[in-house]
CSV table of C-alpha atoms and ligand atoms in Angstrom, one decimal:
chain,number,residue,atom,x,y,z
A,289,MET,CA,18.3,4.4,7.2
A,290,SER,CA,19.2,2.0,9.9
A,291,PHE,CA,17.1,1.7,13.0
A,292,VAL,CA,19.9,2.4,15.4
A,293,HIS,CA,22.8,4.6,14.3
A,294,LEU,CA,25.8,5.4,16.5
A,295,ASP,CA,28.2,8.0,15.2
A,296,ARG,CA,31.6,8.3,16.9
A,297,VAL,CA,30.2,7.8,20.3
A,298,THR,CA,32.6,8.4,23.2
A,299,LYS,CA,31.8,7.7,26.8
A,300,CYS,CA,34.0,8.4,29.8
A,301,PHE,CA,33.7,7.5,33.5
A,302,GLY,CA,36.0,10.1,35.0
A,303,GLU,CA,39.4,9.6,33.4
A,304,LEU,CA,38.5,6.2,32.0
A,305,GLU,CA,37.4,6.2,28.3
A,306,VAL,CA,35.0,3.3,28.2
A,307,LEU,CA,33.8,3.8,24.6
A,308,ARG,CA,35.9,5.6,22.0
A,309,HIS,CA,34.5,6.8,18.7
A,310,VAL,CA,32.1,3.9,18.4
A,311,SER,CA,30.1,3.9,15.2
A,312,LEU,CA,27.5,1.2,14.6
A,313,ASP,CA,24.5,0.7,12.4
A,314,VAL,CA,21.7,-1.7,13.2
A,315,ASP,CA,19.0,-2.3,10.6
A,316,GLU,CA,15.4,-2.9,11.4
A,317,HIS,CA,14.6,-6.6,12.0
A,318,ASN,CA,18.3,-7.4,12.4
A,319,VAL,CA,20.2,-9.0,15.3
A,320,VAL,CA,23.6,-7.6,16.1
A,321,CYS,CA,25.8,-9.3,18.6
A,322,LEU,CA,28.5,-7.6,20.6
A,323,ILE,CA,31.3,-9.8,21.7
A,324,GLY,CA,34.4,-8.9,23.6
A,325,ALA,CA,36.2,-9.5,26.8
A,326,SER,CA,34.6,-8.4,30.0
A,327,GLY,CA,35.3,-4.7,30.6
A,328,SER,CA,35.5,-3.9,26.9
A,329,GLY,CA,32.4,-1.7,27.1
A,330,LYS,CA,29.5,-3.9,25.8
A,331,SER,CA,27.2,-3.0,28.7
A,332,THR,CA,28.0,0.6,28.5
A,333,LEU,CA,27.3,0.7,24.8
A,334,LEU,CA,23.8,-0.9,25.4
A,335,ARG,CA,23.1,1.4,28.2
A,336,CYS,CA,23.9,4.5,26.1
A,337,ILE,CA,21.3,3.4,23.6
A,338,ASN,CA,18.4,3.8,26.1
A,339,LEU,CA,20.1,6.7,27.8
A,340,LEU,CA,20.8,4.9,31.1
A,341,GLU,CA,24.2,6.5,30.4
A,342,LYS,CA,24.8,9.8,28.8
A,343,VAL,CA,27.3,9.9,26.0
A,344,ASP,CA,30.1,12.5,26.2
A,345,GLU,CA,30.6,12.8,22.4
A,346,GLY,CA,29.0,11.7,19.2
A,347,THR,CA,25.4,11.1,18.3
A,348,ILE,CA,22.9,8.2,18.6
A,349,VAL,CA,19.8,8.1,16.4
A,350,VAL,CA,17.1,5.6,17.2
A,351,ASP,CA,14.1,5.2,14.9
A,352,GLY,CA,14.9,8.4,13.1
A,353,GLN,CA,15.2,10.5,16.2
A,354,GLU,CA,18.4,11.8,17.6
A,355,ILE,CA,18.5,10.9,21.3
A,356,THR,CA,21.8,12.5,22.3
A,357,ASN,CA,20.9,16.2,21.8
A,358,GLY,CA,19.3,16.6,25.3
A,359,HIS,CA,15.8,17.4,24.0
A,360,VAL,CA,14.5,13.9,23.8
A,361,ASP,CA,11.7,12.6,26.1
A,362,VAL,CA,13.7,9.9,27.9
A,363,ASN,CA,10.7,8.0,29.1
A,364,ALA,CA,9.1,7.9,25.7
A,365,LEU,CA,12.3,6.7,24.2
A,366,ARG,CA,12.7,3.9,26.8
A,367,ARG,CA,9.1,2.8,26.1
A,368,LYS,CA,10.2,1.6,22.7
A,369,ILE,CA,13.4,0.1,23.8
A,370,GLY,CA,13.4,-3.0,26.0
A,371,ILE,CA,16.5,-3.9,28.0
A,372,VAL,CA,17.2,-7.1,29.8
A,373,PHE,CA,20.0,-7.4,32.3
A,374,GLN,CA,22.4,-10.1,33.3
A,375,ALA,CA,21.0,-10.1,36.9
A,376,TYR,CA,17.3,-10.1,35.7
A,377,ASN,CA,16.5,-7.3,38.2
A,378,LEU,CA,12.9,-8.4,38.6
A,379,PHE,CA,10.9,-6.5,41.3
A,380,PRO,CA,11.0,-8.9,44.3
A,381,HIS,CA,8.0,-7.4,46.0
A,382,MET,CA,5.7,-8.1,43.0
A,383,THR,CA,4.4,-11.3,41.6
A,384,VAL,CA,5.5,-12.4,38.2
A,385,LEU,CA,2.2,-11.1,36.8
A,386,GLU,CA,2.7,-7.7,38.5
A,387,ASN,CA,6.2,-7.5,37.2
A,388,VAL,CA,5.0,-7.9,33.7
A,389,THR,CA,1.9,-5.6,34.0
A,390,LEU,CA,3.6,-2.6,35.8
A,391,GLY,CA,5.0,-1.0,32.6
A,392,PRO,CA,1.8,-1.6,30.5
A,393,LYS,CA,-0.3,-0.1,33.3
A,394,LYS,CA,1.8,2.9,34.3
A,395,VAL,CA,3.5,3.7,31.1
A,396,ARG,CA,1.3,2.5,28.3
A,397,GLN,CA,-1.7,3.4,30.4
A,398,LEU,CA,-3.6,0.2,29.6
A,399,ASN,CA,-6.3,-0.6,32.0
A,400,ALA,CA,-6.0,-3.5,34.5
A,401,ARG,CA,-7.8,-6.0,32.2
A,402,GLN,CA,-5.9,-5.2,29.0
A,403,SER,CA,-2.5,-5.3,30.8
A,404,ARG,CA,-3.3,-8.5,32.5
A,405,ASP,CA,-4.4,-10.1,29.3
A,406,THR,CA,-1.3,-9.0,27.5
A,407,ALA,CA,0.8,-10.3,30.4
A,408,ARG,CA,-0.9,-13.7,30.5
A,409,GLU,CA,-0.4,-14.1,26.8
A,410,LEU,CA,3.3,-13.3,27.2
A,411,LEU,CA,3.7,-15.7,30.1
A,412,GLU,CA,2.0,-18.3,28.0
A,413,ARG,CA,4.4,-17.7,25.3
A,414,ILE,CA,7.5,-18.1,27.6
A,415,GLY,CA,5.9,-21.2,29.1
A,416,LEU,CA,5.4,-19.7,32.6
A,417,ALA,CA,1.7,-19.1,32.7
A,418,GLU,CA,1.4,-21.2,35.8
A,419,LYS,CA,3.9,-19.0,37.6
A,420,ALA,CA,1.9,-15.8,37.2
A,421,ASP,CA,1.1,-15.5,40.9
A,422,GLU,CA,4.5,-16.6,42.3
A,423,PHE,CA,7.1,-14.2,43.6
A,424,PRO,CA,10.3,-14.1,41.6
A,425,ASP,CA,12.4,-15.7,44.4
A,426,ARG,CA,10.4,-18.9,43.9
A,427,LEU,CA,11.6,-19.2,40.3
A,428,SER,CA,14.8,-20.6,38.9
A,429,GLY,CA,17.3,-18.2,37.3
A,430,GLY,CA,16.3,-19.2,33.8
A,431,GLN,CA,12.6,-18.7,34.6
A,432,GLN,CA,13.4,-15.3,36.2
A,433,GLN,CA,15.3,-14.3,33.1
A,434,ARG,CA,12.4,-15.3,30.8
A,435,VAL,CA,10.1,-13.2,33.0
A,436,ALA,CA,12.4,-10.3,32.7
A,437,ILE,CA,12.2,-10.7,28.9
A,438,ALA,CA,8.4,-10.9,29.1
A,439,ARG,CA,8.4,-7.7,31.2
A,440,ALA,CA,10.4,-5.9,28.5
A,441,LEU,CA,8.2,-7.3,25.7
A,442,ALA,CA,5.0,-6.2,27.5
A,443,MET,CA,6.0,-2.7,26.5
A,444,GLU,CA,5.9,-3.8,22.8
A,445,PRO,CA,9.3,-2.4,22.2
A,446,LYS,CA,10.7,-1.9,18.7
A,447,LEU,CA,14.2,-2.7,19.9
A,448,MET,CA,15.5,-5.1,22.5
A,449,LEU,CA,18.8,-4.8,24.2
A,450,LEU,CA,20.0,-7.9,25.9
A,451,ASP,CA,23.0,-7.7,28.1
A,452,GLU,CA,24.6,-11.0,28.7
A,453,ILE,CA,21.3,-12.4,29.8
A,454,THR,CA,22.6,-16.0,30.2
A,455,SER,CA,25.8,-15.2,32.0
A,456,ALA,CA,24.4,-15.7,35.5
A,457,LEU,CA,22.6,-18.9,34.6
A,458,ASP,CA,23.5,-22.5,35.3
A,459,PRO,CA,24.4,-24.2,32.0
A,460,GLN,CA,21.3,-26.4,31.9
A,461,LEU,CA,19.1,-23.3,32.2
A,462,VAL,CA,20.7,-21.4,29.4
A,463,SER,CA,19.0,-23.1,26.5
A,464,ASP,CA,15.4,-22.2,27.5
A,465,VAL,CA,16.4,-18.5,27.5
A,466,LEU,CA,18.3,-18.8,24.2
A,467,ASP,CA,15.3,-20.5,22.7
A,468,LEU,CA,13.2,-17.6,23.6
A,469,VAL,CA,15.7,-15.1,22.0
A,470,ARG,CA,15.8,-17.3,18.9
A,471,GLU,CA,12.0,-17.1,18.7
A,472,LEU,CA,12.1,-13.3,19.1
A,473,ALA,CA,14.7,-13.1,16.3
A,474,SER,CA,12.5,-15.2,14.1
A,475,THR,CA,9.6,-12.8,14.6
A,476,GLY,CA,11.7,-10.0,13.3
A,477,MET,CA,12.5,-8.2,16.5
A,478,THR,CA,15.4,-5.8,16.2
A,479,MET,CA,17.9,-6.7,18.8
A,480,ILE,CA,21.4,-5.9,20.0
A,481,LEU,CA,22.8,-8.4,22.4
A,482,ALA,CA,26.0,-8.6,24.3
A,483,THR,CA,26.9,-12.2,24.7
A,484,HIS,CA,29.5,-14.7,25.5
A,485,GLU,CA,27.6,-17.5,23.8
A,486,MET,CA,29.6,-17.5,20.6
A,487,SER,CA,27.8,-20.4,18.9
A,488,PHE,CA,24.5,-18.7,19.6
A,489,ALA,CA,25.8,-15.4,18.2
A,490,ARG,CA,27.0,-17.2,15.1
A,491,GLU,CA,23.6,-18.7,14.7
A,492,VAL,CA,21.3,-15.7,15.2
A,493,ALA,CA,23.4,-12.7,14.4
A,494,ASP,CA,23.1,-10.7,11.2
A,495,LYS,CA,26.2,-8.9,12.2
A,496,VAL,CA,28.8,-9.4,14.9
A,497,CYS,CA,30.9,-6.6,16.4
A,498,PHE,CA,34.0,-7.3,18.4
A,499,LEU,CA,34.7,-4.7,21.0
A,500,ASP,CA,38.1,-4.3,22.4
A,501,ALA,CA,38.9,-1.7,25.1
A,502,GLY,CA,36.0,0.5,24.1
A,503,VAL,CA,36.6,0.4,20.3
A,504,ILE,CA,34.8,-1.7,17.7
A,505,CYS,CA,37.8,-3.5,16.5
A,506,GLU,CA,36.1,-5.5,13.9
A,507,GLU,CA,32.6,-6.0,12.6
A,508,GLY,CA,31.2,-8.3,10.0
A,509,SER,CA,29.0,-11.2,9.2
A,510,PRO,CA,29.1,-14.1,11.8
A,511,GLU,CA,30.8,-16.3,9.2
A,512,GLN,CA,33.5,-13.8,8.5
A,513,ILE,CA,34.1,-12.9,12.2
A,514,PHE,CA,34.2,-16.4,13.5
A,515,SER,CA,35.8,-18.2,10.6
A,516,ASP,CA,38.0,-15.6,9.1
A,517,PRO,CA,38.7,-12.7,11.4
A,518,THR,CA,41.1,-10.2,9.9
A,519,GLU,CA,42.2,-8.3,13.1
A,520,PRO,CA,44.9,-10.0,15.2
A,521,ARG,CA,43.0,-8.9,18.3
A,522,THR,CA,39.9,-10.6,17.2
A,523,ARG,CA,41.8,-13.8,16.5
A,524,GLU,CA,43.4,-13.7,19.8
A,525,PHE,CA,40.1,-13.2,21.6
A,526,LEU,CA,38.4,-16.0,19.7
A,527,GLY,CA,41.4,-18.2,20.4
A,528,ARG,CA,41.0,-17.7,24.1
A,529,VAL,CA,37.3,-18.3,23.8
A,530,ILE,CA,37.9,-21.6,21.9
A,531,ALA,CA,40.4,-22.6,24.5
A,532,ALA,CA,37.8,-22.0,27.2
A,533,GLY,CA,35.4,-24.3,25.3
A,534,ARG,CA,32.8,-21.7,24.4
A,535,LEU,CA,32.9,-22.2,20.7
B,106,MET,CA,9.6,-3.2,103.1
B,107,HIS,CA,6.1,-2.7,104.2
B,108,GLN,CA,6.4,1.0,103.6
B,109,VAL,CA,7.8,0.5,100.1
B,110,ILE,CA,4.7,-1.6,99.2
B,111,ASN,CA,2.4,1.0,100.7
B,112,THR,CA,4.0,3.9,98.9
B,113,PHE,CA,4.4,2.4,95.5
B,114,PHE,CA,2.2,-0.7,95.2
B,115,SER,CA,-0.7,-0.1,97.5
B,116,PRO,CA,-3.8,-2.0,96.1
B,117,HIS,CA,-6.1,0.6,97.6
B,118,ASP,CA,-4.4,3.5,95.9
B,119,PHE,CA,-4.1,1.4,92.7
B,120,ARG,CA,-7.9,1.2,92.6
B,121,VAL,CA,-8.5,4.8,93.5
B,122,ALA,CA,-5.9,6.3,91.1
B,123,PHE,CA,-6.8,4.0,88.2
B,124,PRO,CA,-9.7,5.9,86.7
B,125,ASN,CA,-7.9,9.2,86.4
B,126,VAL,CA,-4.7,7.7,85.2
B,127,TRP,CA,-6.6,5.6,82.7
B,128,ALA,CA,-8.3,8.7,81.4
B,129,GLY,CA,-4.9,10.3,81.1
B,130,PHE,CA,-3.5,7.3,79.3
B,131,GLN,CA,-6.2,7.6,76.6
B,132,VAL,CA,-4.7,11.0,75.9
B,133,ASN,CA,-1.4,9.3,75.5
B,134,LEU,CA,-2.9,6.9,73.0
B,135,LYS,CA,-4.4,9.7,71.1
B,136,LEU,CA,-1.2,11.7,71.1
B,137,MET,CA,0.6,8.6,69.9
B,138,VAL,CA,-1.8,7.7,67.1
B,139,VAL,CA,-2.1,11.2,65.7
B,140,ALA,CA,1.7,11.9,65.9
B,141,GLU,CA,2.5,8.5,64.4
B,142,VAL,CA,0.4,9.0,61.4
B,143,LEU,CA,1.8,12.5,60.8
B,144,VAL,CA,5.3,11.2,61.4
B,145,LEU,CA,4.9,8.4,58.9
B,146,ILE,CA,3.8,10.8,56.2
B,147,LEU,CA,6.1,13.7,56.8
B,148,ALA,CA,9.2,11.5,57.4
B,149,LEU,CA,8.6,9.7,54.1
B,150,ALA,CA,8.4,13.0,52.3
B,151,LEU,CA,11.6,14.3,53.9
B,152,ALA,CA,13.4,11.1,53.1
B,153,VAL,CA,12.4,11.3,49.5
B,154,ILE,CA,13.5,14.9,49.4
B,155,ARG,CA,16.9,14.0,50.8
B,156,GLY,CA,17.3,11.5,48.0
B,157,LEU,CA,16.4,13.8,45.2
B,158,PRO,CA,18.9,13.8,42.4
B,159,GLY,CA,20.5,16.7,40.6
B,160,ARG,CA,21.9,20.1,41.4
B,161,GLY,CA,18.6,21.9,41.3
B,162,ALA,CA,17.4,20.0,44.3
B,163,ARG,CA,20.4,20.9,46.4
B,164,PRO,CA,18.7,23.6,48.5
B,165,LEU,CA,15.8,21.2,49.3
B,166,ARG,CA,18.2,18.4,50.3
B,167,ALA,CA,20.1,20.9,52.5
B,168,LEU,CA,17.0,22.0,54.2
B,169,ALA,CA,16.0,18.4,54.9
B,170,ILE,CA,19.4,17.7,56.3
B,171,VAL,CA,19.3,20.8,58.6
B,172,TYR,CA,15.9,19.7,59.8
B,173,THR,CA,16.9,16.2,60.7
B,174,ASP,CA,20.2,17.2,62.3
B,175,PHE,CA,18.5,19.9,64.4
B,176,PHE,CA,15.6,17.8,65.7
B,177,ARG,CA,17.6,14.7,66.3
B,178,GLY,CA,19.9,16.7,68.4
B,179,THR,CA,17.4,18.7,70.4
B,180,PRO,CA,15.8,17.1,73.5
B,181,LEU,CA,12.1,16.6,73.1
B,182,ILE,CA,11.4,18.4,76.3
B,183,LEU,CA,13.0,21.6,75.0
B,184,VAL,CA,11.0,21.3,71.8
B,185,ALA,CA,7.9,20.8,73.9
B,186,PHE,CA,8.7,23.9,76.0
B,187,VAL,CA,9.3,26.0,72.9
B,188,ILE,CA,6.1,24.8,71.2
B,189,GLY,CA,3.9,24.7,74.2
B,190,PHE,CA,4.8,28.0,75.8
B,191,GLY,CA,6.5,29.8,72.9
B,192,LEU,CA,3.7,29.5,70.3
B,193,PRO,CA,1.0,30.9,72.6
B,194,ALA,CA,3.3,33.7,73.6
B,195,LEU,CA,3.7,34.7,70.0
B,196,ASN,CA,0.1,35.9,69.9
B,197,VAL,CA,-0.3,35.0,66.2
B,198,HIS,CA,-3.8,34.3,65.1
B,199,GLY,CA,-4.3,30.7,64.2
B,200,ILE,CA,-1.3,29.2,66.0
B,201,SER,CA,-1.3,30.8,69.4
B,202,SER,CA,-4.6,29.6,70.7
B,203,ARG,CA,-4.4,25.9,70.1
B,204,SER,CA,-4.9,23.3,72.8
B,205,ASN,CA,-2.1,21.8,74.7
B,206,PHE,CA,-2.9,18.5,73.0
B,207,THR,CA,-2.2,20.1,69.7
B,208,TYR,CA,1.1,21.6,70.9
B,209,GLY,CA,2.0,18.2,72.2
B,210,VAL,CA,1.3,16.5,68.9
B,211,ILE,CA,3.4,19.2,67.1
B,212,ALA,CA,6.4,18.7,69.4
B,213,LEU,CA,6.3,14.9,69.2
B,214,THR,CA,5.9,15.1,65.4
B,215,LEU,CA,8.7,17.5,64.9
B,216,VAL,CA,11.2,15.4,66.8
B,217,TYR,CA,10.1,11.9,65.7
B,218,THR,CA,9.9,13.0,62.1
B,219,ALA,CA,13.6,13.6,62.2
B,220,TYR,CA,14.3,10.1,63.6
B,221,VAL,CA,12.0,8.3,61.2
B,222,THR,CA,13.3,10.2,58.2
B,223,GLU,CA,16.7,8.6,58.8
B,224,VAL,CA,15.0,5.2,59.1
B,225,TYR,CA,13.2,5.6,55.8
B,226,ARG,CA,16.4,7.0,54.2
B,227,ALA,CA,18.4,3.9,55.2
B,228,GLY,CA,15.6,1.8,53.7
B,229,ILE,CA,15.6,3.7,50.4
B,230,GLU,CA,19.3,3.5,50.1
B,231,SER,CA,19.3,-0.2,50.8
B,232,VAL,CA,17.3,-0.8,47.6
B,233,HIS,CA,19.8,-1.8,45.0
B,234,PRO,CA,20.3,0.9,42.3
B,235,SER,CA,19.6,-1.8,39.7
B,236,GLN,CA,16.0,-1.9,40.8
B,237,ARG,CA,15.5,1.8,40.0
B,238,MET,CA,17.4,1.3,36.7
B,239,ALA,CA,15.1,-1.6,35.8
B,240,ALA,CA,12.1,0.5,36.5
B,241,ARG,CA,13.4,3.5,34.6
B,242,SER,CA,14.3,1.3,31.6
B,243,LEU,CA,10.6,0.3,31.4
B,244,GLY,CA,9.9,4.0,30.8
B,245,LEU,CA,8.7,4.7,34.3
B,246,SER,CA,9.4,8.3,35.5
B,247,TYR,CA,11.6,9.0,38.5
B,248,TRP,CA,8.5,9.4,40.6
B,249,GLN,CA,6.8,6.3,39.3
B,250,ALA,CA,10.0,4.3,40.0
B,251,MET,CA,10.1,5.6,43.5
B,252,ARG,CA,6.4,5.1,44.1
B,253,TYR,CA,6.0,1.6,42.7
B,254,VAL,CA,9.5,0.0,43.0
B,255,VAL,CA,11.8,1.7,45.5
B,256,ILE,CA,9.5,2.9,48.3
B,257,PRO,CA,7.5,-0.3,48.7
B,258,GLN,CA,10.7,-2.3,49.0
B,259,ALA,CA,12.3,0.3,51.3
B,260,VAL,CA,9.3,0.4,53.6
B,261,ARG,CA,9.1,-3.4,53.9
B,262,ARG,CA,12.7,-3.4,55.0
B,263,VAL,CA,12.4,-0.7,57.7
B,264,ILE,CA,9.2,-1.9,59.4
B,265,PRO,CA,11.1,-3.3,62.4
B,266,PRO,CA,13.2,-0.2,63.1
B,267,LEU,CA,10.1,1.9,62.5
B,268,LEU,CA,8.2,0.0,65.2
B,269,ASN,CA,11.2,0.5,67.5
B,270,ASP,CA,10.9,4.2,67.0
B,271,PHE,CA,7.2,4.0,67.7
B,272,ILE,CA,7.8,2.3,71.0
B,273,GLY,CA,10.0,5.3,71.8
B,274,LEU,CA,7.3,7.7,70.7
B,275,GLN,CA,4.7,5.9,72.8
B,276,LYS,CA,6.8,6.5,75.9
B,277,ASP,CA,7.7,10.0,75.0
B,278,THR,CA,4.1,11.0,74.9
B,279,ALA,CA,4.5,11.2,78.7
B,280,LEU,CA,7.0,14.0,78.3
B,281,VAL,CA,4.5,16.5,76.9
B,282,SER,CA,3.0,16.5,80.4
B,283,VAL,CA,5.5,19.4,80.9
B,284,ILE,CA,3.3,21.7,78.9
B,285,GLY,CA,0.2,20.7,80.7
B,286,VAL,CA,-1.3,18.0,78.5
B,287,ALA,CA,-3.4,16.0,81.0
B,288,GLU,CA,-2.0,12.6,80.1
B,289,ALA,CA,-1.2,9.7,82.3
B,290,ALA,CA,2.0,11.0,83.8
B,291,LEU,CA,0.4,14.3,84.7
B,292,GLN,CA,-2.6,12.5,86.2
B,293,SER,CA,-0.3,10.3,88.2
B,294,GLN,CA,1.5,13.3,89.5
B,295,ALA,CA,-1.7,15.0,90.5
B,296,TYR,CA,-2.7,11.9,92.5
B,297,SER,CA,0.6,11.5,94.2
B,298,GLN,CA,0.6,15.1,95.2
B,299,THR,CA,-2.9,14.9,96.6
B,300,TYR,CA,-2.5,11.6,98.5
B,301,ALA,CA,1.2,11.5,99.2
B,302,ASN,CA,1.3,8.1,97.5
B,303,PHE,CA,3.2,7.1,94.4
B,304,THR,CA,1.2,4.1,93.4
B,305,SER,CA,-0.4,6.2,90.7
B,306,TYR,CA,2.9,6.2,88.9
B,307,THR,CA,2.9,2.4,89.0
B,308,VAL,CA,-0.5,2.4,87.4
B,309,ALA,CA,0.9,4.6,84.6
B,310,ALA,CA,4.0,2.4,84.2
B,311,VAL,CA,1.9,-0.7,84.0
B,312,LEU,CA,-0.3,0.7,81.3
B,313,PHE,CA,2.8,1.8,79.3
B,314,VAL,CA,4.4,-1.5,79.6
B,315,LEU,CA,1.3,-3.4,78.7
B,316,LEU,CA,1.1,-1.3,75.6
B,317,THR,CA,4.7,-1.8,74.6
B,318,ILE,CA,5.0,-5.5,75.1
B,319,PRO,CA,2.8,-6.6,72.1
B,320,LEU,CA,4.6,-4.1,69.9
B,321,ALA,CA,8.0,-5.3,71.0
B,322,ARG,CA,7.1,-8.9,70.5
B,323,PHE,CA,5.6,-8.2,67.1
B,324,THR,CA,8.8,-6.4,66.1
B,325,ASP,CA,10.9,-9.4,67.3
B,326,HIS,CA,8.6,-11.7,65.3
B,327,LEU,CA,9.1,-9.6,62.1
B,328,ILE,CA,12.8,-9.6,62.5
B,329,LEU,CA,12.9,-13.4,63.1
B,330,ALA,CA,10.6,-14.0,60.1
B,331,ARG,CA,12.8,-12.0,57.9
B,332,GLU,CA,15.9,-13.8,59.0
B,333,LEU,CA,14.3,-17.1,58.3
B,334,ARG,CA,13.1,-16.0,54.9
B,335,GLU,CA,16.6,-14.7,54.0
B,336,ARG,CA,18.2,-17.9,55.1
B,337,ALA,CA,15.7,-19.8,53.0
B,338,THR,CA,16.4,-17.9,49.8
B,339,ALA,CA,20.1,-17.8,50.4
B,340,THR,CA,20.3,-21.6,50.1
C,44,ADP,N1,29.2,3.3,36.5
C,44,ADP,C1,30.6,3.2,36.2
C,44,ADP,N2,31.5,3.9,36.8
C,44,ADP,C2,32.8,3.8,36.5
C,44,ADP,N3,33.3,2.9,35.7
C,44,ADP,C3,32.4,2.1,35.0
C,44,ADP,C4,31.0,2.2,35.3
C,44,ADP,N4,30.4,1.2,34.5
C,44,ADP,C5,31.3,0.6,33.9
C,44,ADP,N5,32.6,1.1,34.2
C,44,ADP,C6,33.9,0.6,33.6
C,44,ADP,O1,33.7,0.7,32.2
C,44,ADP,C7,34.4,-0.4,31.6
C,44,ADP,C8,33.4,-1.1,30.6
C,44,ADP,O2,32.5,-1.7,31.4
C,44,ADP,P1,31.2,-2.5,30.8
C,44,ADP,O3,30.6,-1.6,29.8
C,44,ADP,O4,30.4,-3.0,31.9
C,44,ADP,O5,32.0,-3.7,30.0
C,44,ADP,P2,31.4,-5.1,29.6
C,44,ADP,O6,30.0,-5.1,29.7
C,44,ADP,O7,32.0,-5.3,28.2
C,44,ADP,O8,32.0,-6.1,30.6
C,44,ADP,C9,35.0,-1.2,32.7
C,44,ADP,O9,36.3,-0.9,32.9
C,44,ADP,C10,34.2,-0.8,33.9
C,44,ADP,O10,34.9,-0.9,35.0
C,45,MG,MG1,28.7,-6.2,30.8
């Protein structure tokens, strides 16, 4: 059984059908990349998986538990799913260390010492140990995004959702963040990431899904999707991406 | 000219009136501190109630709205009359035999809670929804997200307008003289009626101004500091 299983998920905002009959399987320790034009529904799909959005139809199963039946403990579910946003969304009134320890303290109920030790270890790992006591606005975008990843990892999630986490970064800051994601992938973290970094997707993904107007138009191995797409729409999208110099 | 000075600014009357007015002013200070603490707490609670999500909370939200609309619209002096003369007239055990000071605190708190609720609410609404979302996505409950992420940011942002409201509250403590709280304005009035001299009011005015100036400068300072900080991070 796959770790994340979406079965004909439909999500509407008013009249607008943002996801239509989306089915998707993500195996444990796999990395799935969602690609597609902006507005195609990538963020919405990720947000449905940790119930930041409620689906209108269809079912989602995470870690053997159906989460779309309305009986699920939302906070317990989110505890095992980390999400990182394009805009980092660090807490500006807390230091880097406090950002990373908030979840462990309040949700995992670790004591101050345990949560601090965990956080320091993580900051070490992302190469920002010396920034522990800085406030987020003193950090570069790339550093902030790595802190946001550390904040999510501090919950020891079983699944990470990454939503275009490099899209707001200056080009020279992208690689540090991608290195970190690469390292996460190598440790076997299950991840779903929405991304515009096609060469990165090709490198880390076990599966690539092309979303078009709320529908998974094509999915397959990175080699197949990027070298030999079968759907005309996929070809057209990749053609535009290549023209924009992103592949 | 000479007469004006003698009537309003007589050094002799200043000295004579000062002790009583000063004693009254300490009542103003007490009114202010007690009411401010109550207002800070109650207004935050009301602001949070007004922001509660979901259909189930609708009656609570409505009550909070009615409260703020009512007390923002009612002159403090009317509220003071109703509380200060109305509650004793009720003859209900426990609420009808309180001191005028207590009634004064109640009136000030009722009215200023309504103002400050709006200030807090603006602060809470100014925190970007993505902050709450980030907190919730860590597994924090609604209340934890409010407590640790939204409210701390909201409160920081509204400190200057809060201080402005407190300057207003400081001055309005003089209004509860109408229900017989022996504060500075009432003491000044007593003096002026006894000695047919108005310098006692000047004494009270000086005390109020001296109290307000530091708070006003501090508020300016906070606003300026914030502007500088925002300019620094914007570049
Ligand atoms: N909260 C919302 N309310 C209304 N429409 C929304 C909301 N969030 C997203 N949408 C719409 O849903 C569509 C898909 O958005 P999104 O999932 O953000 O796409 P992507 O991440 O692929 O760019 C867009 O048309 C967007 O305007
Ligand atoms: Mg998006």
